[in-house]
Amino acid sequence: MSPSSPTEFDIIFAGGGATACVVAGRLAACDSSLKILVLEAGEHTLDKPAHVQPYQYPFHMAPTSTTLTFNFGNPSPRLNGRSLIVPSGRSVGGGSTINFGAYTRPPASDYDDWAVEGWESRNLIPLMKKLETYEVKPGCPTHGYTGPVKVSPGGHKLGICEEFIRVGTTYHKRPYSDDTNDLETCNTYSPWAKYIDGTTGKRSDAAHCYIYNQAQNPNLQIWVGKRVTRVIFEDKRAVGIEFTDDPVSCPDADRSLSTVKASKLVVVSAGAFGSPAILERSGIGAEAVLKRCGIKPLVSLPGVGEKYTDHDVVLVPYLAADEAVTMDPLWRGEESVTKNALAQWITNGKSLVASNGVDAKIKWRPDGDELKAMGSAFQPRWNEFFRDRPDKCVAIFSLIAGYIGPLVGTLPPRNYMMAAYFTLYPASAGSVHIKVDANGKEALDFTPGFLDDPSDIVPINFAYKKMREIYRRMPSYRGELAQAHPKFPEGSAAACGEASGPVDLNAPDIVYTAEDDEAIEKYHRDCVQTTWHSLGTCAMKPQAEQGVVDARLNVYGVTNLKVADMSIVPKNVGTNTYSTALLIGEKAAMIIAEELGIDLNA
C-alpha cells in the first residue's frame, strides 16, 4: 500500500481521515480488483504507540505536533478578542487516531432532523450496528456485535469517576443507566465506553479497523505526505486530482505539482476545513470568495464553507486526593509508573495505558429549577429547540481523571481532575474559506462563530456552577486549581483554593453575586474552546438552502464528484462526532457500491 507508478485509479479519495478509511476499506474488501487511491497529507499510523496506546491522546495537542493541523480563527469580540485555534487530524485515520476515544452516539432523532431521504434513523441504525462490536454488554438491541470497530469500558476502572456518578445520582438527583448510547436515553448518569479493543487494549481507529487490515491488497493504495490542491475536471466531470508534497510531512520536497486520474469517481474527504478548501481551489464555491482568490469559477455554490459548527467545551481543573488514581503520572511521563503500566498493557491489554481517563458522563437537560436559575436569555432557545424534544440534551458533563491543558509541565506533580462540559447544539455558526494573504499566498479565512448567539453562553455559565457543586461533594476533592478558575472578587463566597476535603452532600450551594457571574462569563469567553467536532461546511441540503451535496453525496453542478466526511452534516449532532464520521463512511460505501454494482454484503 505504498506509492508506486500508477497514474490512474478507479476511485481517488482526497483525504485519508476516518470517513475515507471506512469507505475505501469497505469497497476494497468487497471488490479487491477495484483500484483505489487514498491521498493523505499526514503520515501513516500503523502500529505506532502514539496512536494505538489510548492514554497518549493529550500528547498530540503539543504545539509542535505534526499529527494535527492547527486552524487559526479570526479574532472574535465574543471571545474577548481571542483567536480560537481548532485542531483537525492529519494522519491516516484522521481524528480517529488521536481523539479522546469517547464512545457517544446522538439521539436517533438527530438524523431524522436532517430531513434527507435515505438518511433517516431507520435506515442508519442498521449501519450503526454493522460498524461496531459492542463489548460493554451483550444483547442490547441498538448495538452491534460483529463489526470492525471495538467498543469497551477500557483497561482500567477509575474510582474517581465512580465518585462522580454517585454524587450525580444523589446530589444532582438524576437516574443511573448502564447505557445512555441507546439512541434515546437522556439526562442520566452512566459509565462512558471507549473506542478501545477490550482484548488488546488498543485504540479502535478507522485506519486499523478498515484499511491496515487489507495490506495484502495491492489495488488499495495510500499515498502519505500528499496535499491535494484541487480536483481536475473535463468540462464539469471530475476526472482526477492535482496534488503536491505536503510541506509538513515532506519539508524538503520541491512542491512540484502532480496529477493522478480517476476513471470512476473522486471523493473529497478532507474534513470540515479541508473539503471546502479543495472545492474552492477547484472553482466550486461562492463567486465572491473565488474572485478574491483569483480562481476561475466552475460552479457557483455559495454554501461551500458556510455554516461551520462545533461544540463548545470548557475544561476546569480541580485538585484531587493523593490516594486517588489518576492519569497524571502517565501524562507527566513518570518513568517507573509508565513502564509498569506498559508492561501490563503488553501482557493483557489492561492498565491505564488502555484508558482515556474519562469513565463517566451525563447527557444533561436542565430541570425546572435549573432552567429558572439560567434566566431568561436561554428561554427562547429552550422553547424553540429543546422543550418538546425530550431526547435532546443541552450538554455533556464529565470528569477527566487527570490534568490536560496549557499549564502542563508547570504544575506541581500531584493528582488533578478536570470538570469537562460541552454544549451539543449551539445556535451560533461560522465559516471556513480560503483567502490570499498579504504575501500572495493561500491562507485560511476561518470565522468560528463561537458564542455569537447570546443563548450559547448561558448553559456554559450554569455548567461551571453545577459541576463545581458536584466536585465539592466528591470524596477525592481537595479544592480548585485557583489560577485556572474564574477570577472572583476579593471576599467572594465563590473564592477558589485548596481544601482539606469535600463538603457534606447536603451542604448549601455556593451563592454567586452579580460580580461573580461577570467573572464566570469573562472566564468562559477567555477559555471556551473547540471540542474538535468541526462539521457542516459542505452541507447535505437542497442547493437552494445553501446545500453543497445531495442525498447521494454528489456535489451540485458537476459529475463524478462526491464529498464524504463530517463537512456534509446539515444539522449538528448531540455526540462526540467520531460515531457520526464512521456512520457517514458506512452510508457512503453503500451509496458508491450501489452505483458501481458492487454487493457490499458479498
XYZ file of C-alpha atoms in Angstrom:
602
model
C 0.000 0.000 0.000
C 2.884 2.361 -0.686
C 3.246 4.821 -3.565
C 4.096 3.271 -6.910
C 3.876 4.394 -10.515
C 0.149 4.144 -11.403
C -1.261 7.341 -12.840
C -4.890 6.171 -12.973
C -7.215 4.595 -10.417
C -10.933 3.813 -10.341
C -11.630 5.901 -7.221
C -9.499 8.559 -5.568
C -10.076 9.867 -2.051
C -8.816 13.393 -1.416
C -8.043 12.993 2.284
C -7.430 9.908 4.396
C -9.369 10.621 7.580
C -11.833 8.412 9.413
C -14.650 8.512 6.858
C -12.340 7.927 3.894
C -10.858 4.863 5.597
C -14.320 3.392 6.127
C -15.444 3.932 2.529
C -12.201 2.848 0.892
C -11.882 -0.148 3.197
C -15.429 -1.384 2.672
C -15.223 -1.057 -1.120
C -11.813 -2.725 -1.325
C -12.942 -5.609 0.878
C -15.921 -6.302 -1.383
C -14.110 -5.909 -4.709
C -10.357 -6.317 -4.478
C -9.997 -5.591 -8.202
C -11.182 -2.013 -7.630
C -8.186 0.316 -7.935
C -8.467 2.746 -5.008
C -6.100 5.550 -4.034
C -6.200 7.485 -0.764
C -4.161 10.717 -0.714
C -3.306 11.898 2.803
C -1.268 14.932 3.868
C -0.193 13.322 7.130
C 1.768 10.200 7.928
C 0.993 6.538 8.473
C -0.237 5.476 11.910
C 0.172 1.698 11.582
C 1.069 0.205 14.977
C 2.658 3.451 16.190
C 2.439 3.662 20.006
C 1.393 7.341 19.901
C -1.743 6.259 18.047
C -2.588 2.764 19.293
C -1.985 3.425 23.007
C -5.158 5.234 24.149
C -3.572 7.153 27.043
C -1.298 9.099 24.682
C -4.003 11.281 23.121
C -3.097 14.507 25.023
C 0.438 14.448 23.610
C -0.896 15.165 20.119
C -2.002 18.605 21.312
C 1.580 19.837 21.752
C 2.284 22.981 19.694
C 4.968 21.071 17.788
C 2.617 18.215 16.871
C 2.547 17.119 13.227
C -0.418 14.766 13.663
C -2.732 17.794 13.787
C -3.366 20.841 11.666
C -3.920 23.897 13.854
C -6.582 26.065 12.210
C -6.418 29.636 13.494
C -9.687 31.535 13.673
C -10.198 35.229 13.109
C -10.232 37.265 16.355
C -13.706 37.452 17.866
C -15.154 40.141 20.142
C -17.384 37.419 21.649
C -14.183 35.691 22.818
C -12.722 38.931 24.201
C -10.670 39.430 21.058
C -9.213 35.927 21.150
C -8.362 33.860 18.066
C -9.764 30.367 18.567
C -7.455 27.547 17.491
C -9.252 24.467 16.183
C -7.131 21.361 15.511
C -8.044 18.784 12.893
C -6.440 15.387 12.345
C -3.660 14.951 9.786
C -2.705 11.301 9.587
C -4.073 8.126 8.065
C -7.283 7.662 10.037
C -7.543 11.373 10.819
C -9.094 12.362 14.121
C -9.913 8.739 14.961
C -6.202 8.103 15.609
C -5.687 10.973 18.068
C -9.032 11.810 19.684
C -10.146 11.128 23.262
C -11.686 7.860 22.105
C -15.007 8.613 23.794
C -17.863 6.451 22.508
C -21.005 8.532 22.210
C -23.996 8.300 19.894
C -26.625 11.004 19.353
C -30.359 10.564 19.701
C -31.788 8.863 16.634
C -33.950 11.925 16.043
C -30.848 13.971 15.161
C -30.607 12.067 11.899
C -34.333 12.388 11.260
C -33.954 16.140 11.750
C -31.618 16.231 8.761
C -34.699 15.577 6.623
C -32.615 13.905 3.907
C -34.079 10.978 2.012
C -32.271 7.740 2.812
C -30.565 9.202 5.876
C -33.460 8.715 8.298
C -32.585 6.924 11.518
C -34.480 3.794 10.486
C -32.075 3.469 7.557
C -28.973 4.353 9.566
C -29.430 2.236 12.709
C -28.565 -1.000 10.842
C -25.315 0.675 9.742
C -24.579 1.835 13.290
C -24.871 -1.788 14.377
C -22.893 -3.068 11.399
C -19.817 -0.986 12.188
C -19.317 -1.937 15.844
C -18.538 -4.785 18.199
C -20.069 -3.610 21.471
C -18.080 -5.353 24.192
C -19.686 -3.499 27.095
C -22.831 -5.579 27.492
C -24.467 -8.338 25.402
C -27.933 -8.322 23.924
C -28.554 -4.569 23.520
C -30.937 -4.123 20.572
C -29.468 -0.896 19.202
C -25.840 -2.057 19.413
C -23.850 -4.261 17.066
C -21.697 -7.256 17.949
C -19.833 -8.272 14.784
C -18.424 -5.024 13.364
C -14.829 -3.932 12.849
C -14.819 -1.134 15.463
C -14.426 -2.367 19.033
C -16.165 -0.577 21.913
C -15.318 -1.445 25.527
C -15.033 0.065 29.027
C -11.257 0.279 28.521
C -8.496 -1.311 30.536
C -8.871 0.273 33.970
C -11.881 1.294 36.057
C -11.259 4.636 37.744
C -12.778 5.060 41.197
C -12.735 8.835 40.896
C -15.211 8.593 38.013
C -17.473 6.348 40.087
C -17.484 9.108 42.724
C -18.737 11.496 40.041
C -21.634 9.185 39.238
C -22.519 8.632 42.933
C -22.687 12.360 43.645
C -24.540 12.944 40.404
C -27.273 10.458 41.205
C -27.695 11.735 44.785
C -26.924 15.444 44.964
C -27.845 16.157 41.318
C -30.864 13.826 41.593
C -30.605 12.176 38.199
C -31.065 8.456 37.467
C -28.350 5.961 36.520
C -28.154 3.730 33.461
C -25.556 1.313 32.141
C -26.110 2.665 28.631
C -27.011 6.185 27.532
C -25.915 5.473 23.959
C -29.062 3.562 23.045
C -30.118 6.461 20.771
C -32.748 7.855 23.140
C -31.776 7.873 26.851
C -31.028 11.343 28.155
C -30.452 13.199 31.437
C -28.976 10.111 33.069
C -25.587 9.384 34.633
C -23.703 6.485 33.111
C -20.282 4.939 32.547
C -18.555 6.192 29.407
C -17.459 3.476 26.985
C -14.488 3.934 24.700
C -13.236 3.100 21.234
C -10.760 0.641 22.722
C -10.413 -3.056 21.941
C -11.253 -4.780 25.213
C -8.845 -7.648 24.490
C -5.753 -5.876 23.194
C -6.267 -2.520 24.929
C -5.507 -0.748 21.646
C -7.321 2.233 20.166
C -10.024 1.201 17.714
C -9.468 3.741 14.943
C -10.704 3.736 11.366
C -7.278 3.200 9.812
C -6.556 -0.039 11.681
C -10.153 -1.288 11.550
C -10.791 -0.743 7.842
C -7.543 -0.116 5.917
C -4.429 -1.553 7.512
C -6.004 -4.994 7.780
C -6.018 -5.146 3.957
C -2.270 -4.757 3.391
C -2.365 -7.790 1.111
C -4.430 -5.891 -1.495
C -2.109 -4.118 -3.975
C -5.063 -2.277 -5.508
C -5.723 -0.338 -2.279
C -3.002 2.281 -2.088
C -2.362 5.019 0.451
C -0.001 7.803 -0.517
C 1.021 9.780 2.551
C 2.571 13.227 2.687
C 0.417 14.383 -0.232
C -1.529 17.640 -0.108
C -4.454 17.780 -2.525
C -4.561 21.125 -4.304
C -7.636 20.696 -6.487
C -9.959 18.402 -8.404
C -9.298 18.161 -12.139
C -12.303 18.483 -14.423
C -13.043 17.846 -18.079
C -15.967 20.155 -18.710
C -17.787 19.532 -15.433
C -16.846 15.909 -14.943
C -14.298 15.149 -12.217
C -11.501 13.096 -13.778
C -8.649 13.319 -11.294
C -6.712 15.100 -8.590
C -3.819 17.536 -8.556
C -1.534 17.264 -5.542
C 1.834 18.225 -4.165
C 4.110 17.057 -1.388
C 2.846 18.254 1.968
C 5.179 20.893 3.445
C 4.915 19.488 6.992
C 5.312 15.816 6.144
C 7.862 16.488 3.378
C 9.663 19.718 4.346
C 12.498 19.215 1.852
C 10.362 18.396 -1.198
C 10.201 20.801 -4.139
C 6.409 21.354 -4.131
C 6.036 20.462 -7.801
C 2.504 19.556 -8.838
C 1.489 16.031 -9.823
C -1.753 14.623 -11.158
C -3.482 11.290 -10.917
C -6.582 10.256 -12.855
C -9.824 8.708 -11.570
C -11.823 6.704 -14.095
C -14.952 6.266 -11.985
C -15.130 8.714 -9.071
C -13.396 11.368 -6.988
C -14.372 11.570 -3.307
C -13.355 14.680 -1.359
C -12.886 13.587 2.250
C -10.614 16.167 3.853
C -12.900 17.224 6.698
C -14.735 20.400 7.638
C -11.645 22.525 6.896
C -10.014 20.657 4.032
C -13.028 19.744 1.925
C -14.406 23.271 1.348
C -10.861 24.470 0.620
C -10.373 21.795 -2.055
C -13.718 22.666 -3.641
C -12.904 26.382 -3.660
C -9.468 25.796 -5.195
C -11.289 23.727 -7.828
C -13.598 26.615 -8.757
C -16.614 25.457 -6.746
C -17.944 27.905 -4.175
C -19.210 31.426 -3.656
C -18.268 33.657 -6.567
C -17.028 36.437 -4.279
C -14.640 34.061 -2.484
C -13.299 32.651 -5.744
C -12.871 36.101 -7.263
C -10.880 37.360 -4.255
C -8.546 34.391 -4.697
C -8.214 34.776 -8.470
C -9.839 31.394 -9.128
C -11.895 30.880 -12.267
C -15.431 29.844 -11.225
C -16.669 26.470 -12.384
C -19.877 26.189 -10.328
C -21.450 28.819 -8.125
C -22.217 27.122 -4.788
C -22.408 29.800 -2.098
C -22.894 27.184 0.636
C -19.325 25.926 0.352
C -17.525 26.751 3.602
C -20.615 28.171 5.298
C -22.462 27.053 8.454
C -19.335 25.876 10.241
C -20.459 24.286 13.507
C -18.759 22.671 16.510
C -19.443 22.014 20.182
C -18.279 24.478 22.853
C -16.147 22.899 25.594
C -14.588 24.133 28.831
C -12.143 22.094 30.930
C -11.837 23.271 34.537
C -9.117 21.770 36.804
C -9.541 20.679 40.419
C -7.149 19.242 42.976
C -7.546 15.535 43.785
C -6.586 13.481 46.819
C -3.129 11.918 46.982
C -4.654 8.463 47.218
C -6.833 8.908 44.126
C -5.829 7.060 40.954
C -5.477 9.475 38.043
C -3.755 9.613 34.659
C -1.341 12.288 35.859
C 1.748 10.114 36.416
C 1.470 8.749 32.868
C 0.718 12.143 31.352
C 3.701 13.619 33.217
C 5.853 10.799 31.861
C 6.880 9.394 35.247
C 9.197 6.609 34.176
C 8.507 3.830 36.668
C 4.719 4.204 36.597
C 4.661 4.332 32.806
C 6.993 1.357 32.487
C 4.849 -0.813 34.780
C 1.616 0.233 33.055
C 3.072 -0.537 29.626
C 4.285 -3.931 30.794
C 0.791 -4.859 31.973
C -0.774 -3.476 28.781
C 1.544 -5.555 26.605
C 0.749 -8.655 28.681
C -3.050 -8.463 28.866
C -4.290 -5.199 27.318
C -5.119 -3.712 30.727
C -3.786 -0.822 32.871
C -4.129 2.938 32.498
C -2.431 2.703 29.098
C -5.803 1.394 27.870
C -7.700 4.340 29.319
C -8.508 7.914 28.374
C -9.221 8.914 31.978
C -12.884 9.616 31.160
C -15.127 6.912 32.602
C -18.365 8.747 33.421
C -20.769 11.290 31.975
C -24.267 12.675 31.932
C -26.077 13.870 28.845
C -27.678 16.746 30.711
C -31.021 18.521 30.321
C -31.981 21.194 32.840
C -34.956 20.578 35.115
C -37.419 23.331 36.010
C -35.317 24.767 38.834
C -32.180 24.761 36.693
C -33.986 26.456 33.825
C -35.176 29.129 36.207
C -31.654 29.620 37.531
C -30.358 30.026 33.983
C -32.550 33.075 33.491
C -34.459 34.488 30.554
C -31.623 34.626 27.998
C -31.797 30.885 27.342
C -35.586 30.561 27.405
C -36.297 31.321 23.717
C -33.691 28.759 22.590
C -35.105 26.222 25.055
C -38.646 26.766 23.852
C -37.716 26.674 20.190
C -35.378 23.668 20.159
C -35.266 21.631 23.378
C -38.574 21.800 25.236
C -40.581 19.436 23.054
C -37.662 17.152 22.213
C -37.043 15.175 25.433
C -34.233 13.132 23.866
C -32.112 16.222 23.168
C -29.631 17.058 25.894
C -28.186 20.533 26.235
C -24.670 19.486 27.254
C -22.471 16.619 28.346
C -20.904 16.850 31.804
C -17.984 14.541 32.525
C -14.858 14.066 34.621
C -11.305 13.721 33.334
C -9.117 11.883 35.848
C -6.006 13.992 35.435
C -4.819 17.339 34.099
C -4.593 18.176 30.404
C -4.259 21.805 29.462
C -1.992 24.765 28.882
C -0.313 24.518 32.299
C 1.177 21.081 31.585
C 4.777 20.991 32.757
C 4.374 23.937 35.133
C 2.144 22.440 37.839
C 3.288 20.651 40.994
C 3.388 16.860 40.476
C 0.222 15.879 42.299
C -3.188 14.448 41.360
C -5.734 16.511 39.456
C -9.167 16.064 37.967
C -10.958 18.206 35.431
C -14.597 19.147 35.024
C -15.404 18.911 31.336
C -18.627 20.328 29.958
C -19.611 20.915 26.365
C -22.809 22.099 24.750
C -24.218 19.967 21.968
C -26.486 22.209 19.908
C -25.049 25.741 19.996
C -27.062 28.216 17.962
C -24.004 30.027 16.617
C -22.320 29.160 13.319
C -19.242 30.319 11.462
C -17.487 29.834 8.126
C -14.317 28.403 6.576
C -12.875 29.759 3.327
C -9.584 30.224 1.574
C -8.095 33.669 1.051
C -4.926 35.229 -0.299
C -2.709 36.803 2.355
C -0.535 39.928 2.108
C 2.297 37.860 0.625
C 0.090 36.487 -2.141
C -0.092 33.019 -0.575
C -3.164 30.986 0.241
C -4.346 31.287 3.853
C -7.322 30.278 5.942
C -10.227 32.663 6.443
C -11.881 30.995 9.421
C -14.641 32.563 11.494
C -15.542 30.059 14.259
C -18.659 31.977 15.359
C -18.348 30.700 18.932
C -20.778 32.409 21.367
C -22.060 34.785 18.675
C -25.600 33.846 19.666
C -26.217 35.170 23.212
C -28.038 31.999 24.247
C -24.940 29.820 23.827
C -23.009 31.008 26.864
C -25.914 30.602 29.311
C -25.706 26.801 29.789
C -21.909 27.046 29.901
C -22.080 29.550 32.755
C -24.573 27.338 34.556
C -22.434 24.248 33.988
C -19.482 25.800 35.821
C -21.624 26.271 38.938
C -23.328 22.879 38.822
C -20.136 20.975 38.128
C -18.356 22.777 40.942
C -21.072 21.688 43.369
C -20.721 18.084 42.206
C -16.943 18.150 42.560
C -17.078 19.757 46.030
C -19.022 16.709 47.232
C -16.724 14.029 45.808
C -14.512 12.208 48.357
C -11.403 12.865 46.236
C -11.995 16.641 46.086
C -9.174 18.732 47.524
C -10.125 22.140 46.181
C -9.790 24.132 42.970
C -6.696 24.919 40.949
C -7.388 28.601 41.540
C -5.177 30.005 38.774
C -7.308 28.211 36.176
C -10.734 29.217 37.524
C -12.678 32.492 37.223
C -11.051 35.448 38.999
C -13.690 36.152 41.618
C -13.687 39.492 43.500
C -11.840 39.631 46.791
C -14.004 38.363 49.622
C -16.340 36.443 47.313
C -18.049 33.329 48.704
C -17.012 31.695 45.417
C -13.280 32.204 46.042
C -11.201 29.242 44.891
C -8.357 27.439 46.589
C -7.069 24.267 48.169
C -9.328 22.317 50.580
C -8.763 19.548 53.095
C -11.674 17.510 51.800
C -15.205 17.611 50.409
C -18.205 19.426 51.837
C -21.180 17.456 53.131
C -23.525 16.083 50.495
C -26.304 18.281 51.917
C -24.189 21.419 52.290
C -25.706 24.598 50.823
C -24.667 25.582 47.305
C -22.302 28.494 46.773
C -24.215 31.763 46.390
C -22.885 33.803 43.476
C -23.247 37.588 43.250
C -23.712 39.579 40.052
C -19.970 40.329 40.144
C -19.232 36.620 40.484
C -21.429 35.918 37.462
C -19.490 38.503 35.477
C -16.248 36.771 36.430
C -17.611 33.411 35.262
C -18.747 34.838 31.932
C -15.409 36.558 31.328
C -13.626 33.312 32.182
C -15.674 31.384 29.659
C -15.176 33.920 26.886
C -11.445 33.697 27.616
C -11.320 29.907 27.884
C -14.072 28.228 25.839
C -12.577 26.100 23.112
C -13.339 23.624 20.380
C -14.434 20.090 21.173
C -12.689 19.041 17.922
C -16.124 18.359 16.415
C -15.991 20.590 13.324
C -18.740 19.961 10.784
C -21.258 21.339 8.314
C -19.171 23.235 5.742
C -20.289 21.203 2.684
C -23.813 20.560 3.861
C -26.078 17.842 2.504
C -29.081 20.054 1.834
C -31.081 21.330 -1.136
C -28.975 23.636 -3.265
C -31.481 26.442 -2.711
C -30.773 26.202 1.045
C -27.003 26.633 0.610
C -26.504 22.922 0.164
C -23.329 21.572 -1.418
C -24.123 17.872 -1.872
C -27.323 15.923 -2.472
C -28.589 12.845 -0.643
C -26.186 10.639 -2.602
C -23.274 12.932 -1.708
C -22.933 14.301 -5.241
C -21.602 17.854 -5.471
C -24.189 20.030 -7.190
C -23.385 21.186 -10.710
C -20.708 18.619 -11.546
C -20.491 14.861 -12.091
C -18.298 12.087 -10.697
C -17.532 14.104 -7.562
C -18.756 13.330 -4.057
C -17.956 14.615 -0.562
C -17.919 12.152 2.329
C -16.867 13.378 5.772
C -18.224 15.468 8.648
C -18.487 18.523 6.407
C -21.715 17.147 4.897
C -23.643 17.165 8.199
C -26.580 19.558 7.681
C -27.551 19.945 11.349
C -25.494 19.408 14.469
C -25.444 16.060 16.246
C -25.510 15.613 20.026
C -22.454 13.402 20.256
C -18.709 13.088 20.075
C -18.544 13.045 16.310
C -16.362 10.004 15.555
C -19.522 7.862 15.694
C -21.121 10.023 13.005
C -17.961 10.062 10.866
C -17.980 6.248 10.895
C -21.673 6.184 10.069
C -21.242 8.568 7.128
C -18.488 6.273 5.891
C -20.710 3.207 6.036
C -23.548 5.016 4.263
C -21.211 6.452 1.617
C -19.772 2.985 0.964
C -23.305 1.671 0.462
C -24.177 4.502 -1.946
C -20.999 4.110 -4.018
C -21.276 0.315 -4.075
C -24.839 0.576 -5.395
C -23.737 2.929 -8.151
C -20.830 0.655 -9.132
C -22.919 -2.522 -8.973
C -20.942 -3.969 -6.070
C -22.622 -6.141 -3.437
C -21.351 -4.889 -0.062
C -22.815 -7.921 1.665
C -20.989 -10.408 -0.520
